[in-house]
Amino acid sequence: MTIKIALFLLITLFGHGITFSQNVVNDLTGLRENLTRKIFEKTKDLSNETQLSIVLIKNGISHFYGIIKQNDTIKNIENKDKVFEIGSISKVFTATLLADAILKRKIKHTDDINKFYPYTFKDDVRITFESLSNHTSGLGENPSNLQLSEFLADSTKAERENPFQKYSDSELEYYLRNQLQLCCSSDRKEYLYSNLGTGLLGYTLCQMEKCSFTELVSNKIFKKYKMNNSYTDARLVETGLIKGISRTGVPIGNWIWDSDVFLGAGGILSSANDMACFLEAQFDMGNKELAMTRKPTFKVNDKLSVALGWHIVKADNGNDLYWHNGGTGGFSSSMVFDMNEKSGVIILSNVSFLHPHAKNVDALCFEIMEDLAKK
C-alpha cells in the first residue's frame, strides 16, 4: 500500500530465488514503435497472465491500451473497464474528500481532528487534518498494535491476506489513547509517509459526516465524476473483477476490508476508464476541490513537494508532475499527470507489490510520460 522507495527493498528481499523467463515474444500492435518497445521491456519479466490497463492522456483526451502476458507472449487485450485494486492511489480520493469538507466550511485544514473523538489522545497530542493528508503528522507508517511482521516474514500470507482488514475501531482507540507516539516533534515538520495517517484522516471524516467511508467516496466522488465501475469492496463487483497475481505467478484473491480505519489509505478498486474520468476532471480549472488537492503544502526537497495527497515531482522540463502509486498483495498501480500540458498516464496492473519487478509499473508510467512530453 506504500509509496516509499524503501518498499523496493522488500520487493528485492522476497524476490530472491525466483527465475522468470527471458524468452518472451512481443506481439503488441497498434502502438508507436517507441511505445511498444518501452512497454515490452517493462513487462517481459512479469508473470504469465499479468495484465496492464494503460491510459495515455494527451491534450485532455484519453487513449486506452490493454496489455496481457500469456504463454510468454506480450499482446493486446481489451481491459479498460476491468476492475483492479488501486492501493495507495486511494489516498488521493481521501484527500479529495478532505478538500470537499474544507470548501463546505465544515472544517479548516489547520483544525485538529481531536474534537471528533470522545477521548483524549496519549500525552494530549494534537493532530491536524492537513498533516494527515500530506504525511507531516509525525505518525509512523502503521500503528504499533498492528502486527505486520508475520505478514512480511511470509510473503505468501502477505499477498493473500490483507493485514489491515480487521483492524477495528477499538484497536484504533487503544492505540490513540495508550500507544500514540510521534516520530518527530510537533513544531518540526518532517515528511514521513504514513498509511496510518491517511487511514486516520478518512476515518475522522467518517466520524464527522456520521457515515461510512464507502458512502462518502461513493456519493462525493464516484457519482460526481461518473466513476460507475469503482468500489470499496471486491465482493460487490459483479463483472470484470481482475484477480491478483502473486510474485510467483499464482492467481490470488482480492484484499477484503471489514473496517473503515484503513480503507481510505488503500481500499479502492477501479477501472482505467473510471480513473481517466477522474484525471480528466483535474484539467477543469474551475474545479476548486481538485485544485485544492494539488496545492503544495510541504517541500520535501528540490525535486519533491507534497500537496493534499498528490506528490509533486519536478520534471526535467521544469513542469510539475502530480503523482501517486499504489500496491496491494496482487496489484500495483501508478498515475502521473502534467497540468500545463493536459497530459497524463495511468497504469493499473495485477502485479503483486512483492514481485521483484513491481517497480517497473512506476518506471513505465514515468517513461511514457516523458515520451508524451516530447510529442
PDB file of N, CA, C and O in Angstrom, residues 204-261:
ATOM      1  N   THR A 204     -11.619   9.792  10.345  1.00  0.00           N
ATOM      2  CA  THR A 204     -12.093  11.002  11.029  1.00  0.00           C
ATOM      3  C   THR A 204     -13.187  11.693  10.214  1.00  0.00           C
ATOM      4  O   THR A 204     -14.181  12.182  10.776  1.00  0.00           O
ATOM      5  N   LEU A 205     -13.030  11.750   8.903  1.00  0.00           N
ATOM      6  CA  LEU A 205     -14.058  12.338   8.055  1.00  0.00           C
ATOM      7  C   LEU A 205     -15.360  11.556   8.177  1.00  0.00           C
ATOM      8  O   LEU A 205     -16.457  12.134   8.134  1.00  0.00           O
ATOM      9  N   CYS A 206     -15.252  10.246   8.344  1.00  0.00           N
ATOM     10  CA  CYS A 206     -16.447   9.424   8.566  1.00  0.00           C
ATOM     11  C   CYS A 206     -17.117   9.782   9.888  1.00  0.00           C
ATOM     12  O   CYS A 206     -18.355   9.841   9.975  1.00  0.00           O
ATOM     13  N   GLN A 207     -16.305  10.009  10.937  1.00  0.00           N
ATOM     14  CA  GLN A 207     -16.872  10.404  12.233  1.00  0.00           C
ATOM     15  C   GLN A 207     -17.582  11.751  12.111  1.00  0.00           C
ATOM     16  O   GLN A 207     -18.654  11.959  12.678  1.00  0.00           O
ATOM     17  N   MET A 208     -16.983  12.657  11.345  1.00  0.00           N
ATOM     18  CA  MET A 208     -17.562  13.991  11.160  1.00  0.00           C
ATOM     19  C   MET A 208     -18.881  13.916  10.398  1.00  0.00           C
ATOM     20  O   MET A 208     -19.868  14.563  10.772  1.00  0.00           O
ATOM     21  N   GLU A 209     -18.901  13.122   9.337  1.00  0.00           N
ATOM     22  CA  GLU A 209     -20.093  13.031   8.486  1.00  0.00           C
ATOM     23  C   GLU A 209     -21.108  12.020   8.991  1.00  0.00           C
ATOM     24  O   GLU A 209     -22.217  11.921   8.470  1.00  0.00           O
ATOM     25  N   LYS A 210     -20.701  11.219  10.000  1.00  0.00           N
ATOM     26  CA  LYS A 210     -21.564  10.179  10.573  1.00  0.00           C
ATOM     27  C   LYS A 210     -22.054   9.184   9.495  1.00  0.00           C
ATOM     28  O   LYS A 210     -23.248   8.898   9.379  1.00  0.00           O
ATOM     29  N   CYS A 211     -21.096   8.716   8.708  1.00  0.00           N
ATOM     30  CA  CYS A 211     -21.413   7.717   7.693  1.00  0.00           C
ATOM     31  C   CYS A 211     -20.162   6.892   7.412  1.00  0.00           C
ATOM     32  O   CYS A 211     -19.082   7.191   7.935  1.00  0.00           O
ATOM     33  N   SER A 212     -20.299   5.867   6.601  1.00  0.00           N
ATOM     34  CA  SER A 212     -19.166   5.011   6.280  1.00  0.00           C
ATOM     35  C   SER A 212     -18.286   5.652   5.210  1.00  0.00           C
ATOM     36  O   SER A 212     -18.721   6.546   4.474  1.00  0.00           O
ATOM     37  N   PHE A 213     -17.052   5.155   5.093  1.00  0.00           N
ATOM     38  CA  PHE A 213     -16.166   5.652   4.045  1.00  0.00           C
ATOM     39  C   PHE A 213     -16.729   5.313   2.670  1.00  0.00           C
ATOM     40  O   PHE A 213     -16.621   6.118   1.737  1.00  0.00           O
ATOM     41  N   THR A 214     -17.342   4.146   2.547  1.00  0.00           N
ATOM     42  CA  THR A 214     -17.954   3.759   1.271  1.00  0.00           C
ATOM     43  C   THR A 214     -19.006   4.770   0.848  1.00  0.00           C
ATOM     44  O   THR A 214     -19.052   5.191  -0.318  1.00  0.00           O
ATOM     45  N   GLU A 215     -19.859   5.175   1.783  1.00  0.00           N
ATOM     46  CA  GLU A 215     -20.884   6.179   1.471  1.00  0.00           C
ATOM     47  C   GLU A 215     -20.258   7.501   1.072  1.00  0.00           C
ATOM     48  O   GLU A 215     -20.699   8.153   0.114  1.00  0.00           O
ATOM     49  N   LEU A 216     -19.222   7.912   1.790  1.00  0.00           N
ATOM     50  CA  LEU A 216     -18.558   9.186   1.498  1.00  0.00           C
ATOM     51  C   LEU A 216     -17.981   9.217   0.092  1.00  0.00           C
ATOM     52  O   LEU A 216     -18.270  10.121  -0.700  1.00  0.00           O
ATOM     53  N   VAL A 217     -17.151   8.228  -0.214  1.00  0.00           N
ATOM     54  CA  VAL A 217     -16.462   8.253  -1.502  1.00  0.00           C
ATOM     55  C   VAL A 217     -17.413   7.983  -2.661  1.00  0.00           C
ATOM     56  O   VAL A 217     -17.250   8.522  -3.762  1.00  0.00           O
ATOM     57  N   SER A 218     -18.436   7.182  -2.434  1.00  0.00           N
ATOM     58  CA  SER A 218     -19.413   6.897  -3.492  1.00  0.00           C
ATOM     59  C   SER A 218     -20.242   8.130  -3.823  1.00  0.00           C
ATOM     60  O   SER A 218     -20.426   8.464  -4.999  1.00  0.00           O
ATOM     61  N   ASN A 219     -20.731   8.803  -2.798  1.00  0.00           N
ATOM     62  CA  ASN A 219     -21.622   9.945  -3.015  1.00  0.00           C
ATOM     63  C   ASN A 219     -20.881  11.209  -3.453  1.00  0.00           C
ATOM     64  O   ASN A 219     -21.394  11.986  -4.263  1.00  0.00           O
ATOM     65  N   LYS A 220     -19.676  11.409  -2.935  1.00  0.00           N
ATOM     66  CA  LYS A 220     -18.979  12.672  -3.196  1.00  0.00           C
ATOM     67  C   LYS A 220     -17.971  12.598  -4.344  1.00  0.00           C
ATOM     68  O   LYS A 220     -17.567  13.643  -4.867  1.00  0.00           O
ATOM     69  N   ILE A 221     -17.560  11.389  -4.731  1.00  0.00           N
ATOM     70  CA  ILE A 221     -16.561  11.279  -5.798  1.00  0.00           C
ATOM     71  C   ILE A 221     -17.017  10.373  -6.934  1.00  0.00           C
ATOM     72  O   ILE A 221     -17.086  10.814  -8.089  1.00  0.00           O
ATOM     73  N   PHE A 222     -17.336   9.122  -6.645  1.00  0.00           N
ATOM     74  CA  PHE A 222     -17.685   8.198  -7.720  1.00  0.00           C
ATOM     75  C   PHE A 222     -18.859   8.714  -8.550  1.00  0.00           C
ATOM     76  O   PHE A 222     -18.814   8.715  -9.788  1.00  0.00           O
ATOM     77  N   LYS A 223     -19.909   9.158  -7.888  1.00  0.00           N
ATOM     78  CA  LYS A 223     -21.086   9.657  -8.619  1.00  0.00           C
ATOM     79  C   LYS A 223     -20.772  10.962  -9.340  1.00  0.00           C
ATOM     80  O   LYS A 223     -21.174  11.162 -10.493  1.00  0.00           O
ATOM     81  N   LYS A 224     -20.063  11.837  -8.677  1.00  0.00           N
ATOM     82  CA  LYS A 224     -19.763  13.156  -9.239  1.00  0.00           C
ATOM     83  C   LYS A 224     -18.934  13.060 -10.508  1.00  0.00           C
ATOM     84  O   LYS A 224     -19.164  13.800 -11.479  1.00  0.00           O
ATOM     85  N   TYR A 225     -17.963  12.151 -10.522  1.00  0.00           N
ATOM     86  CA  TYR A 225     -17.059  12.051 -11.667  1.00  0.00           C
ATOM     87  C   TYR A 225     -17.392  10.875 -12.593  1.00  0.00           C
ATOM     88  O   TYR A 225     -16.559  10.467 -13.394  1.00  0.00           O
ATOM     89  N   LYS A 226     -18.626  10.375 -12.439  1.00  0.00           N
ATOM     90  CA  LYS A 226     -19.134   9.306 -13.310  1.00  0.00           C
ATOM     91  C   LYS A 226     -18.215   8.086 -13.309  1.00  0.00           C
ATOM     92  O   LYS A 226     -17.965   7.473 -14.349  1.00  0.00           O
ATOM     93  N   MET A 227     -17.752   7.753 -12.129  1.00  0.00           N
ATOM     94  CA  MET A 227     -16.916   6.564 -11.946  1.00  0.00           C
ATOM     95  C   MET A 227     -17.842   5.406 -11.558  1.00  0.00           C
ATOM     96  O   MET A 227     -17.955   5.026 -10.399  1.00  0.00           O
ATOM     97  N   ASN A 228     -18.501   4.871 -12.565  1.00  0.00           N
ATOM     98  CA  ASN A 228     -19.555   3.883 -12.337  1.00  0.00           C
ATOM     99  C   ASN A 228     -19.037   2.474 -12.105  1.00  0.00           C
ATOM    100  O   ASN A 228     -19.825   1.560 -11.860  1.00  0.00           O
ATOM    101  N   ASN A 229     -17.737   2.301 -12.213  1.00  0.00           N
ATOM    102  CA  ASN A 229     -17.154   0.975 -12.057  1.00  0.00           C
ATOM    103  C   ASN A 229     -16.078   0.989 -10.975  1.00  0.00           C
ATOM    104  O   ASN A 229     -15.052   0.321 -11.104  1.00  0.00           O
ATOM    105  N   SER A 230     -16.345   1.757  -9.918  1.00  0.00           N
ATOM    106  CA  SER A 230     -15.389   1.892  -8.810  1.00  0.00           C
ATOM    107  C   SER A 230     -16.052   1.456  -7.509  1.00  0.00           C
ATOM    108  O   SER A 230     -17.253   1.685  -7.303  1.00  0.00           O
ATOM    109  N   TYR A 231     -15.264   0.849  -6.628  1.00  0.00           N
ATOM    110  CA  TYR A 231     -15.815   0.176  -5.450  1.00  0.00           C
ATOM    111  C   TYR A 231     -14.858   0.291  -4.266  1.00  0.00           C
ATOM    112  O   TYR A 231     -13.695   0.652  -4.420  1.00  0.00           O
ATOM    113  N   THR A 232     -15.383  -0.061  -3.087  1.00  0.00           N
ATOM    114  CA  THR A 232     -14.545  -0.224  -1.906  1.00  0.00           C
ATOM    115  C   THR A 232     -14.635  -1.652  -1.370  1.00  0.00           C
ATOM    116  O   THR A 232     -14.072  -1.945  -0.315  1.00  0.00           O
ATOM    117  N   ASP A 233     -15.320  -2.517  -2.098  1.00  0.00           N
ATOM    118  CA  ASP A 233     -15.492  -3.911  -1.671  1.00  0.00           C
ATOM    119  C   ASP A 233     -15.480  -4.813  -2.896  1.00  0.00           C
ATOM    120  O   ASP A 233     -16.387  -4.749  -3.734  1.00  0.00           O
ATOM    121  N   ALA A 234     -14.457  -5.634  -3.018  1.00  0.00           N
ATOM    122  CA  ALA A 234     -14.325  -6.529  -4.177  1.00  0.00           C
ATOM    123  C   ALA A 234     -15.507  -7.487  -4.281  1.00  0.00           C
ATOM    124  O   ALA A 234     -15.846  -7.940  -5.381  1.00  0.00           O
ATOM    125  N   ARG A 235     -16.161  -7.768  -3.157  1.00  0.00           N
ATOM    126  CA  ARG A 235     -17.285  -8.708  -3.165  1.00  0.00           C
ATOM    127  C   ARG A 235     -18.511  -8.139  -3.872  1.00  0.00           C
ATOM    128  O   ARG A 235     -19.436  -8.887  -4.209  1.00  0.00           O
ATOM    129  N   LEU A 236     -18.520  -6.824  -4.110  1.00  0.00           N
ATOM    130  CA  LEU A 236     -19.664  -6.187  -4.765  1.00  0.00           C
ATOM    131  C   LEU A 236     -19.455  -6.006  -6.267  1.00  0.00           C
ATOM    132  O   LEU A 236     -20.354  -5.530  -6.956  1.00  0.00           O
ATOM    133  N   VAL A 237     -18.300  -6.391  -6.777  1.00  0.00           N
ATOM    134  CA  VAL A 237     -18.013  -6.257  -8.209  1.00  0.00           C
ATOM    135  C   VAL A 237     -18.644  -7.445  -8.925  1.00  0.00           C
ATOM    136  O   VAL A 237     -18.199  -8.586  -8.775  1.00  0.00           O
ATOM    137  N   GLU A 238     -19.671  -7.188  -9.712  1.00  0.00           N
ATOM    138  CA  GLU A 238     -20.419  -8.272 -10.342  1.00  0.00           C
ATOM    139  C   GLU A 238     -19.698  -8.835 -11.563  1.00  0.00           C
ATOM    140  O   GLU A 238     -19.698 -10.055 -11.783  1.00  0.00           O
ATOM    141  N   THR A 239     -19.116  -7.978 -12.376  1.00  0.00           N
ATOM    142  CA  THR A 239     -18.415  -8.446 -13.571  1.00  0.00           C
ATOM    143  C   THR A 239     -17.117  -7.658 -13.764  1.00  0.00           C
ATOM    144  O   THR A 239     -17.031  -6.502 -13.365  1.00  0.00           O
ATOM    145  N   GLY A 240     -16.140  -8.308 -14.371  1.00  0.00           N
ATOM    146  CA  GLY A 240     -14.914  -7.615 -14.752  1.00  0.00           C
ATOM    147  C   GLY A 240     -13.859  -7.490 -13.685  1.00  0.00           C
ATOM    148  O   GLY A 240     -12.859  -6.792 -13.884  1.00  0.00           O
ATOM    149  N   LEU A 241     -14.031  -8.165 -12.538  1.00  0.00           N
ATOM    150  CA  LEU A 241     -13.039  -8.069 -11.470  1.00  0.00           C
ATOM    151  C   LEU A 241     -11.793  -8.870 -11.841  1.00  0.00           C
ATOM    152  O   LEU A 241     -11.863 -10.064 -12.141  1.00  0.00           O
ATOM    153  N   ILE A 242     -10.643  -8.204 -11.834  1.00  0.00           N
ATOM    154  CA  ILE A 242      -9.373  -8.852 -12.116  1.00  0.00           C
ATOM    155  C   ILE A 242      -8.821  -9.470 -10.829  1.00  0.00           C
ATOM    156  O   ILE A 242      -8.844  -8.841  -9.775  1.00  0.00           O
ATOM    157  N   LYS A 243      -8.355 -10.696 -10.927  1.00  0.00           N
ATOM    158  CA  LYS A 243      -7.719 -11.341  -9.789  1.00  0.00           C
ATOM    159  C   LYS A 243      -6.239 -10.979  -9.752  1.00  0.00           C
ATOM    160  O   LYS A 243      -5.602 -10.805 -10.786  1.00  0.00           O
ATOM    161  N   GLY A 244      -5.710 -10.894  -8.554  1.00  0.00           N
ATOM    162  CA  GLY A 244      -4.302 -10.578  -8.407  1.00  0.00           C
ATOM    163  C   GLY A 244      -3.414 -11.743  -8.829  1.00  0.00           C
ATOM    164  O   GLY A 244      -3.869 -12.896  -8.919  1.00  0.00           O
ATOM    165  N   ILE A 245      -2.155 -11.424  -9.108  1.00  0.00           N
ATOM    166  CA  ILE A 245      -1.153 -12.433  -9.422  1.00  0.00           C
ATOM    167  C   ILE A 245      -0.040 -12.321  -8.383  1.00  0.00           C
ATOM    168  O   ILE A 245       0.497 -11.232  -8.157  1.00  0.00           O
ATOM    169  N   SER A 246       0.301 -13.432  -7.757  1.00  0.00           N
ATOM    170  CA  SER A 246       1.345 -13.416  -6.732  1.00  0.00           C
ATOM    171  C   SER A 246       2.717 -13.215  -7.364  1.00  0.00           C
ATOM    172  O   SER A 246       2.883 -13.285  -8.580  1.00  0.00           O
ATOM    173  N   ARG A 247       3.723 -13.020  -6.546  1.00  0.00           N
ATOM    174  CA  ARG A 247       5.080 -12.806  -7.033  1.00  0.00           C
ATOM    175  C   ARG A 247       5.599 -14.024  -7.795  1.00  0.00           C
ATOM    176  O   ARG A 247       6.492 -13.907  -8.636  1.00  0.00           O
ATOM    177  N   THR A 248       5.037 -15.207  -7.509  1.00  0.00           N
ATOM    178  CA  THR A 248       5.461 -16.429  -8.186  1.00  0.00           C
ATOM    179  C   THR A 248       4.556 -16.797  -9.353  1.00  0.00           C
ATOM    180  O   THR A 248       4.699 -17.864  -9.931  1.00  0.00           O
ATOM    181  N   GLY A 249       3.592 -15.915  -9.689  1.00  0.00           N
ATOM    182  CA  GLY A 249       2.742 -16.160 -10.848  1.00  0.00           C
ATOM    183  C   GLY A 249       1.482 -16.931 -10.564  1.00  0.00           C
ATOM    184  O   GLY A 249       0.808 -17.391 -11.493  1.00  0.00           O
ATOM    185  N   VAL A 250       1.117 -17.068  -9.297  1.00  0.00           N
ATOM    186  CA  VAL A 250      -0.087 -17.817  -8.923  1.00  0.00           C
ATOM    187  C   VAL A 250      -1.261 -16.854  -8.747  1.00  0.00           C
ATOM    188  O   VAL A 250      -1.125 -15.840  -8.060  1.00  0.00           O
ATOM    189  N   PRO A 251      -2.421 -17.134  -9.361  1.00  0.00           N
ATOM    190  CA  PRO A 251      -3.591 -16.270  -9.156  1.00  0.00           C
ATOM    191  C   PRO A 251      -3.996 -16.251  -7.686  1.00  0.00           C
ATOM    192  O   PRO A 251      -4.015 -17.290  -7.020  1.00  0.00           O
ATOM    193  N   ILE A 252      -4.297 -15.070  -7.176  1.00  0.00           N
ATOM    194  CA  ILE A 252      -4.724 -14.938  -5.785  1.00  0.00           C
ATOM    195  C   ILE A 252      -5.967 -14.058  -5.718  1.00  0.00           C
ATOM    196  O   ILE A 252      -6.274 -13.311  -6.639  1.00  0.00           O
ATOM    197  N   GLY A 253      -6.689 -14.168  -4.616  1.00  0.00           N
ATOM    198  CA  GLY A 253      -7.912 -13.396  -4.448  1.00  0.00           C
ATOM    199  C   GLY A 253      -7.632 -11.944  -4.121  1.00  0.00           C
ATOM    200  O   GLY A 253      -6.488 -11.526  -3.937  1.00  0.00           O
ATOM    201  N   ASN A 254      -8.706 -11.184  -4.033  1.00  0.00           N
ATOM    202  CA  ASN A 254      -8.594  -9.753  -3.745  1.00  0.00           C
ATOM    203  C   ASN A 254      -8.561  -9.494  -2.248  1.00  0.00           C
ATOM    204  O   ASN A 254      -9.108 -10.263  -1.458  1.00  0.00           O
ATOM    205  N   TRP A 255      -7.903  -8.404  -1.868  1.00  0.00           N
ATOM    206  CA  TRP A 255      -7.913  -7.988  -0.476  1.00  0.00           C
ATOM    207  C   TRP A 255      -9.327  -7.553  -0.082  1.00  0.00           C
ATOM    208  O   TRP A 255      -9.999  -6.827  -0.816  1.00  0.00           O
ATOM    209  N   ILE A 256      -9.766  -7.976   1.092  1.00  0.00           N
ATOM    210  CA  ILE A 256     -11.073  -7.610   1.635  1.00  0.00           C
ATOM    211  C   ILE A 256     -10.862  -6.680   2.828  1.00  0.00           C
ATOM    212  O   ILE A 256      -9.912  -6.823   3.599  1.00  0.00           O
ATOM    213  N   TRP A 257     -11.760  -5.715   2.965  1.00  0.00           N
ATOM    214  CA  TRP A 257     -11.686  -4.738   4.059  1.00  0.00           C
ATOM    215  C   TRP A 257     -12.968  -4.813   4.879  1.00  0.00           C
ATOM    216  O   TRP A 257     -14.067  -4.602   4.359  1.00  0.00           O
ATOM    217  N   ASP A 258     -12.847  -5.102   6.171  1.00  0.00           N
ATOM    218  CA  ASP A 258     -14.011  -5.197   7.061  1.00  0.00           C
ATOM    219  C   ASP A 258     -14.092  -4.026   8.032  1.00  0.00           C
ATOM    220  O   ASP A 258     -14.931  -4.020   8.927  1.00  0.00           O
ATOM    221  N   SER A 259     -13.219  -3.049   7.870  1.00  0.00           N
ATOM    222  CA  SER A 259     -13.166  -1.907   8.783  1.00  0.00           C
ATOM    223  C   SER A 259     -12.865  -0.644   7.995  1.00  0.00           C
ATOM    224  O   SER A 259     -12.186  -0.682   6.964  1.00  0.00           O
ATOM    225  N   ASP A 260     -13.371   0.491   8.485  1.00  0.00           N
ATOM    226  CA  ASP A 260     -13.129   1.782   7.838  1.00  0.00           C
ATOM    227  C   ASP A 260     -11.790   2.402   8.236  1.00  0.00           C
ATOM    228  O   ASP A 260     -11.375   3.397   7.637  1.00  0.00           O
ATOM    229  N   VAL A 261     -11.102   1.834   9.220  1.00  0.00           N
ATOM    230  CA  VAL A 261      -9.937   2.504   9.783  1.00  0.00           C
ATOM    231  C   VAL A 261      -8.861   2.753   8.728  1.00  0.00           C
ATOM    232  O   VAL A 261      -8.286   3.842   8.653  1.00  0.00           O
TER     233      VAL A 261
END
